[in-house]
Coordinates of C-alpha atoms and ligand atoms in Angstrom, one line a residue:
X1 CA 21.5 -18.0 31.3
X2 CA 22.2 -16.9 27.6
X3 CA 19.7 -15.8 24.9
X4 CA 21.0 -17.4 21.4
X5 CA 20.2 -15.6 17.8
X6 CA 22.3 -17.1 16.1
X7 CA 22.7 -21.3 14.7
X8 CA 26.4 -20.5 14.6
X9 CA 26.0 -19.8 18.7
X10 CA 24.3 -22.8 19.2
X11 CA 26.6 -24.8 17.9
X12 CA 28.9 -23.4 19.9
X13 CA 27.7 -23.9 23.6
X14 CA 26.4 -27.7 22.6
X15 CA 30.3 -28.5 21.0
X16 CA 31.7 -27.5 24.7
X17 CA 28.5 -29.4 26.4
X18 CA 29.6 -32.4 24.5
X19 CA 33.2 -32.5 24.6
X20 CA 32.9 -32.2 28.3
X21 CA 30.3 -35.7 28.0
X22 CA 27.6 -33.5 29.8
X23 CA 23.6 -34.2 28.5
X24 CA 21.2 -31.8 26.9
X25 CA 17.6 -31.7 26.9
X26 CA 15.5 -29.5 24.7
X27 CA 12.5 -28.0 25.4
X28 CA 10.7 -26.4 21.7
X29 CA 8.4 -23.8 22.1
X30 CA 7.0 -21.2 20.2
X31 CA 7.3 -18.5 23.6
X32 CA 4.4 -16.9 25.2
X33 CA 5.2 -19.4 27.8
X34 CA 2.8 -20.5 30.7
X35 CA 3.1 -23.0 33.7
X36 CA 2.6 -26.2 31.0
X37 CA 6.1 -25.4 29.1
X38 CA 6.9 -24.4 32.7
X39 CA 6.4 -28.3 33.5
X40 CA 8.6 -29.2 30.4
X41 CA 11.7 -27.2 31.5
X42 CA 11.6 -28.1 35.2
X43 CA 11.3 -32.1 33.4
X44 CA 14.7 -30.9 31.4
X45 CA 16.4 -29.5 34.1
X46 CA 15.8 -32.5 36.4
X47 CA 16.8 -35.2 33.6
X48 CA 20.2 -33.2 32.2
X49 CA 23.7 -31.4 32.7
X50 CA 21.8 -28.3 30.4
X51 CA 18.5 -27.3 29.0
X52 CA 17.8 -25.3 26.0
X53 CA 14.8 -23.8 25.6
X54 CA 14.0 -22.8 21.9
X55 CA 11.2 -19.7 21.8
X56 CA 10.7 -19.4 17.7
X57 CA 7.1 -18.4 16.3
X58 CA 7.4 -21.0 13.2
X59 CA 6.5 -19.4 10.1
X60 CA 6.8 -22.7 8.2
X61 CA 4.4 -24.0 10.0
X62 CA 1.4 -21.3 9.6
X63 CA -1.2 -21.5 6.8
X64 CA -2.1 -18.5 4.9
X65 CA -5.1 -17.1 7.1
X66 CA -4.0 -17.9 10.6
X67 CA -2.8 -16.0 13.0
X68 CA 1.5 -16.1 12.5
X69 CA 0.9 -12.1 12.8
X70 CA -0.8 -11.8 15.9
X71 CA 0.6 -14.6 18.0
X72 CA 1.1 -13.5 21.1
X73 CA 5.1 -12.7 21.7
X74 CA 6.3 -11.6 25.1
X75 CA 10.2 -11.7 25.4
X76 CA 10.9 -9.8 28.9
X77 CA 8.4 -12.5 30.3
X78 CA 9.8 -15.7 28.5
X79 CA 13.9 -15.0 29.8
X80 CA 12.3 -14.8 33.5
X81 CA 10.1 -17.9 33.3
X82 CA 13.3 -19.8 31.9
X83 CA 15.8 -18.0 34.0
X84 CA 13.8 -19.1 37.3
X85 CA 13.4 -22.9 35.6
X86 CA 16.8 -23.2 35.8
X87 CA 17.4 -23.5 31.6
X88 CA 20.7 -22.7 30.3
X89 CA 20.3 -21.1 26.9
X90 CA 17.4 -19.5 25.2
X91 CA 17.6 -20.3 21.4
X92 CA 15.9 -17.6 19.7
X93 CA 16.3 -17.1 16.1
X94 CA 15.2 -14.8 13.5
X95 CA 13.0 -16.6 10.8
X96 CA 15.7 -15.4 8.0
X97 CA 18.4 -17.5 10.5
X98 CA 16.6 -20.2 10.4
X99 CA 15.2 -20.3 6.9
X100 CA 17.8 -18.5 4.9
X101 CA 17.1 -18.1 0.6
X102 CA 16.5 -20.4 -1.4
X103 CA 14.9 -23.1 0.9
X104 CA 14.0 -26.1 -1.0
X105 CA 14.3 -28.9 1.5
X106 CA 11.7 -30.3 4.4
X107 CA 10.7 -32.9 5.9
X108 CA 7.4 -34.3 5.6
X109 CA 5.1 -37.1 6.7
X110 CA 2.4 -39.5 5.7
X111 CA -0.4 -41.6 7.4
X112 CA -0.4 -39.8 11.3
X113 CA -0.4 -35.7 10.1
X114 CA -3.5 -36.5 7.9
X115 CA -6.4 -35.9 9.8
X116 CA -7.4 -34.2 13.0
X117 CA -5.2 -30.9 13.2
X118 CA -3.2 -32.2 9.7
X119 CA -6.9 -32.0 7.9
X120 CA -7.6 -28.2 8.8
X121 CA -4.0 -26.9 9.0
X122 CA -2.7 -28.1 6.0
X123 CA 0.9 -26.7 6.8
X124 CA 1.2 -27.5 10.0
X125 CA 2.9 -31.0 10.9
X126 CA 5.8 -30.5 7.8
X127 CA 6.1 -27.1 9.4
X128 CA 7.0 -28.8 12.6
X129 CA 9.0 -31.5 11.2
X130 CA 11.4 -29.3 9.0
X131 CA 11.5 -27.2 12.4
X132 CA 12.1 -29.9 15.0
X133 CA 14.4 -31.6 12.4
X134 CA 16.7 -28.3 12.3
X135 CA 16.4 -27.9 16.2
X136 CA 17.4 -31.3 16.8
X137 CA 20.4 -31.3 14.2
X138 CA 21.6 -27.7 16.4
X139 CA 21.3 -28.5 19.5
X140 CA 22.0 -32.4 19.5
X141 CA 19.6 -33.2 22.3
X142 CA 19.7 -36.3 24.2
X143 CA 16.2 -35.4 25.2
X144 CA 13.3 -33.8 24.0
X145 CA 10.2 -32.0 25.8
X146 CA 6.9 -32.2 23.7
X147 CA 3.7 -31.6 26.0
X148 CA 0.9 -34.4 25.6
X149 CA -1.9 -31.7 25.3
X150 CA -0.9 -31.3 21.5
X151 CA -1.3 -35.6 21.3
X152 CA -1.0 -35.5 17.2
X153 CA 2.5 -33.3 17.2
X154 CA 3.8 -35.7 20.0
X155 CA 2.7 -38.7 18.0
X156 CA 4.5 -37.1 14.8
X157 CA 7.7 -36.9 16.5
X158 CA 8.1 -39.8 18.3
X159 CA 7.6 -41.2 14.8
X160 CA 9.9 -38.9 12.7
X161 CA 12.7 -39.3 15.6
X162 CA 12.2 -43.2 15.2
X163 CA 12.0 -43.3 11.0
X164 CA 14.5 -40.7 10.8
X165 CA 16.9 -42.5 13.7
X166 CA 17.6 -39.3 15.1
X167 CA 19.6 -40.4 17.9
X168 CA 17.4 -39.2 21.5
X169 CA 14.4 -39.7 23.4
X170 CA 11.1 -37.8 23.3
X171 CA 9.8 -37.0 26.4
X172 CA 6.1 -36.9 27.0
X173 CA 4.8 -34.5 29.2
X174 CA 1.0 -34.3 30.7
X175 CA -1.3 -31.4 29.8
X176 CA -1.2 -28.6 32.7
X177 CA -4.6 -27.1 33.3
X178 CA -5.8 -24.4 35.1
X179 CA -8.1 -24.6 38.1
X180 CA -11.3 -24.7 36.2
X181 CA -9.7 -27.3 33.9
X182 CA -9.2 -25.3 30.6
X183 CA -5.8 -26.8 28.8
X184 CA -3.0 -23.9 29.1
X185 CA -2.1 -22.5 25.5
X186 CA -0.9 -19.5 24.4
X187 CA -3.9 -18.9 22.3
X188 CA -6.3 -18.9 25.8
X189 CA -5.1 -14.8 25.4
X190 CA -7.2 -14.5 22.2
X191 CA -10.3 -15.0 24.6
X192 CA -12.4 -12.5 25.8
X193 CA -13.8 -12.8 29.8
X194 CA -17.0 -14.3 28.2
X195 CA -15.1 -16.8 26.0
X196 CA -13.0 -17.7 28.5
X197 CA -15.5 -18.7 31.1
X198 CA -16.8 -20.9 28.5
X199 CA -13.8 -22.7 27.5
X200 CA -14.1 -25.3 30.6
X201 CA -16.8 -26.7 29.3
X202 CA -14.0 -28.3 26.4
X203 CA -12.2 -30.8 29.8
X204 CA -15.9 -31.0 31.5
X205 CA -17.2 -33.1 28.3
X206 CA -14.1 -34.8 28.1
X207 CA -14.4 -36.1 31.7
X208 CA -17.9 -36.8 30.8
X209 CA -16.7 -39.0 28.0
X210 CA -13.7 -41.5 30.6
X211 CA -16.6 -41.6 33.3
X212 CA -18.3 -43.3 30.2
X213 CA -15.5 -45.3 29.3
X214 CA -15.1 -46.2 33.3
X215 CA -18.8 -47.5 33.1
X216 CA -18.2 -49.6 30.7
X217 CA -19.1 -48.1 27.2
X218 CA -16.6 -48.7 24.4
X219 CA -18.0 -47.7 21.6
X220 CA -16.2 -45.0 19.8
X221 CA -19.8 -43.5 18.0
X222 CA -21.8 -43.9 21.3
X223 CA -18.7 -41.7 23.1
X224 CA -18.8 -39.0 20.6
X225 CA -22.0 -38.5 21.0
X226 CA -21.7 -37.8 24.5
X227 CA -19.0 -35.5 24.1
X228 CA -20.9 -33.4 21.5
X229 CA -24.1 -33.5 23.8
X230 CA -22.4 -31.9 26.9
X231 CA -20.7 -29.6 24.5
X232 CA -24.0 -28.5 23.0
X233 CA -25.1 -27.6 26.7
X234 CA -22.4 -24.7 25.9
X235 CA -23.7 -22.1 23.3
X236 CA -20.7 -20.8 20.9
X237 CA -18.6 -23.8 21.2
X238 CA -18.6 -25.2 18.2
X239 CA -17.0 -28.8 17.5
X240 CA -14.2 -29.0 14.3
X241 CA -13.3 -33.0 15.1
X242 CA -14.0 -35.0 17.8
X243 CA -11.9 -38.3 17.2
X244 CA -11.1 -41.3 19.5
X245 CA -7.7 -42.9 18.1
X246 CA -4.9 -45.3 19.2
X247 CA -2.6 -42.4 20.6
X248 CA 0.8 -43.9 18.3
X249 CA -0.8 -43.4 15.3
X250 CA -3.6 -41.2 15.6
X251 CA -5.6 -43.3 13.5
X252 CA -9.2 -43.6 14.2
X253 CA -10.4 -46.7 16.4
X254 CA -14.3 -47.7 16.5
X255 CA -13.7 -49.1 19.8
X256 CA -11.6 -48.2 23.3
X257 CA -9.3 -51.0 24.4
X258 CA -9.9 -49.4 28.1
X259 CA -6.0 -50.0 28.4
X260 CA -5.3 -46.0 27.9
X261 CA -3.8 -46.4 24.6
X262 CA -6.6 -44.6 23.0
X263 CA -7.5 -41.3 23.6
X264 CA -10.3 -38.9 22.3
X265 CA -8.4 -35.6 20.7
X266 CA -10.9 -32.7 20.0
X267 CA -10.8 -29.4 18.5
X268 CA -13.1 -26.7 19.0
X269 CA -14.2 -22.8 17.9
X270 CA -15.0 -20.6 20.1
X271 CA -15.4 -17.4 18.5
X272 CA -12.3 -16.7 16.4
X273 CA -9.7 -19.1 18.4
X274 CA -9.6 -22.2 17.4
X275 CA -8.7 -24.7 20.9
X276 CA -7.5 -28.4 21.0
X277 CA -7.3 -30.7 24.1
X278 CA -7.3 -34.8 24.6
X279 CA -8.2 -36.9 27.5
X280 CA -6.2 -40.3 27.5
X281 CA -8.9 -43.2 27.4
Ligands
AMP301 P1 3.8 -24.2 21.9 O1 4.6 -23.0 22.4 O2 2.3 -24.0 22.0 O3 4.2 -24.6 20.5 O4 4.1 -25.4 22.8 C1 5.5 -25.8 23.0 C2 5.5 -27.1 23.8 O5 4.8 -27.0 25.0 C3 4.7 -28.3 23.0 O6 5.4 -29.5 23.2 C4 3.4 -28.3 23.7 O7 2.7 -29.6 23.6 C5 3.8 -28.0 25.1 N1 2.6 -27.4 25.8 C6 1.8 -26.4 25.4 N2 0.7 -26.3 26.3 C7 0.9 -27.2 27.3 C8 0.2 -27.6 28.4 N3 -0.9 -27.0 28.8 N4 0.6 -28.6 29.2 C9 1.8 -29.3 28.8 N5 2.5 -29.0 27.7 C10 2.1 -28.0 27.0

């Protein structure tokens, strides 16, 4: 396996996987990686000739105020998770590679980054559309990894990929979970012991809310009000959005179909680390 720095690099390996009519599939990833990017490379490996796995801590797509310094980096412990995944390449990029000066051009979105994650991270989804854009141009993917745990970003690029006729498929992968049911994230390292035997409580309430939607209810309002009742049970956990939306658009629905093309997506505070999840409806 090879670690990347450079786009020049990159380039280089995809030109010889092409010429030789061999498929790629890229996995993005901002490192720190756990058993759910895990899931997305072993999904690469088994789908294509080579996997690339890109570990970059976005800049571009940081607001002023969160935590770009202190996300957790670890690259000793990234190379051995890919390197045992079977990936072929690492891209790993310095922000001034990828961004060099001036940088005038991006690209942007309207309708599904607006609310949810888009409302309180106002950088965020053009961050990962000029990003994914630039990863997809480098490494000419015929597939792509997103996990469905962040639902809006997967919902972004299916979209961008389709308006912007990049030419590959987006693979969606399911949320991994430890034991107790806590969504995997790189962030779950900003918890302390007592935070983090809280944090279950987040997947609890969102069973809560499909047993709900297995009895029978359908009413959007009646099913947020459930979730934020079993969250409530929880002291500290405090609830930034709690949405139930038609999962291609991310657009708020006042009923469930009951088909499972709605989910609810939620974001929560628990102390100073802000934690999303989703449970398909
Ligand atoms: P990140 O490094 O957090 O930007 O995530 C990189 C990719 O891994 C994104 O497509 C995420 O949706 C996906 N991912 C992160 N956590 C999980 C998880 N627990 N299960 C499945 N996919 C995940």
């Amino acid at each position: 396996m090879k670690i990347l720095h450079t786009k020049q690099e990159m380039r280089a390996a995809v030109a010889a996987w092409k010429e030789a009519g061999e498929s790629i599939g890229l996995v993005p990833t901002m490192g720190f990686l756990h058993e759910g990017h895990a899931s997305l490379i072993r999904a690469s490996v088994r789908d294509n000739d080579h996997t690339v796995v890109s570990v970059f801590v976005n800049p571009m797509q940081f607001s002023p105020g969160e935590d770009l310094a202190r996300y957790p980096r670890d690259m000793a412990h990234d190379t051995a998770v890919c390197e045992r995944e079977g990936a072929d390449v690492i891209f790993h990029p310095a922000p001034e590679e990828m961004y060099g000066q001036p940088f005038y051009t991006y690209t942007d979105m309207n309708v599904i980054p607006d609310g949810l994650c888009g409302a309180s991270r106002p950088a965020m989804f053009r961050g990962v559309c000029t990003v994914c854009s630039k990863l997809f141009h480098l490494a000419s993917p015929d597939r792509a990894y997103f996990g469905k745990k962040d639902a809006q970003q997967l919902a972004v690029i299916r979209r961008m990929v389709q308006d912007l006729d990049f030419n590959l498929t987006v693979v969606g992968c399911e949320s991994v979970r430890e034991p107790d049911g806590l969504a995997m994230s790189s962030r779950n390292t900003y918890l302390s012991s007592e935070e983090r035997s809280k944090a279950p409580a987040i997947y609890r309430a969102l069973c809560h809310v499909k047993q709900l939607v297995e009895n029978g209810e359908k009413e959007s309002a009646v099913l947020r009000q459930g979730f934020e009742e079993e969250i409530s049970r929880t002291e500290g956990l405090a609830v930034e959005y709690c949405a139930v939306v038609n999962a291609g658009d991310m657009q708020e629905t006042s009923a469930v179909q009951g088909d499972g093309s709605c989910l609810m997506a939620v974001a929560l505070r628990l102390g100073k680390t802000r934690l999303i999840d989703n449970i398909e409806l």
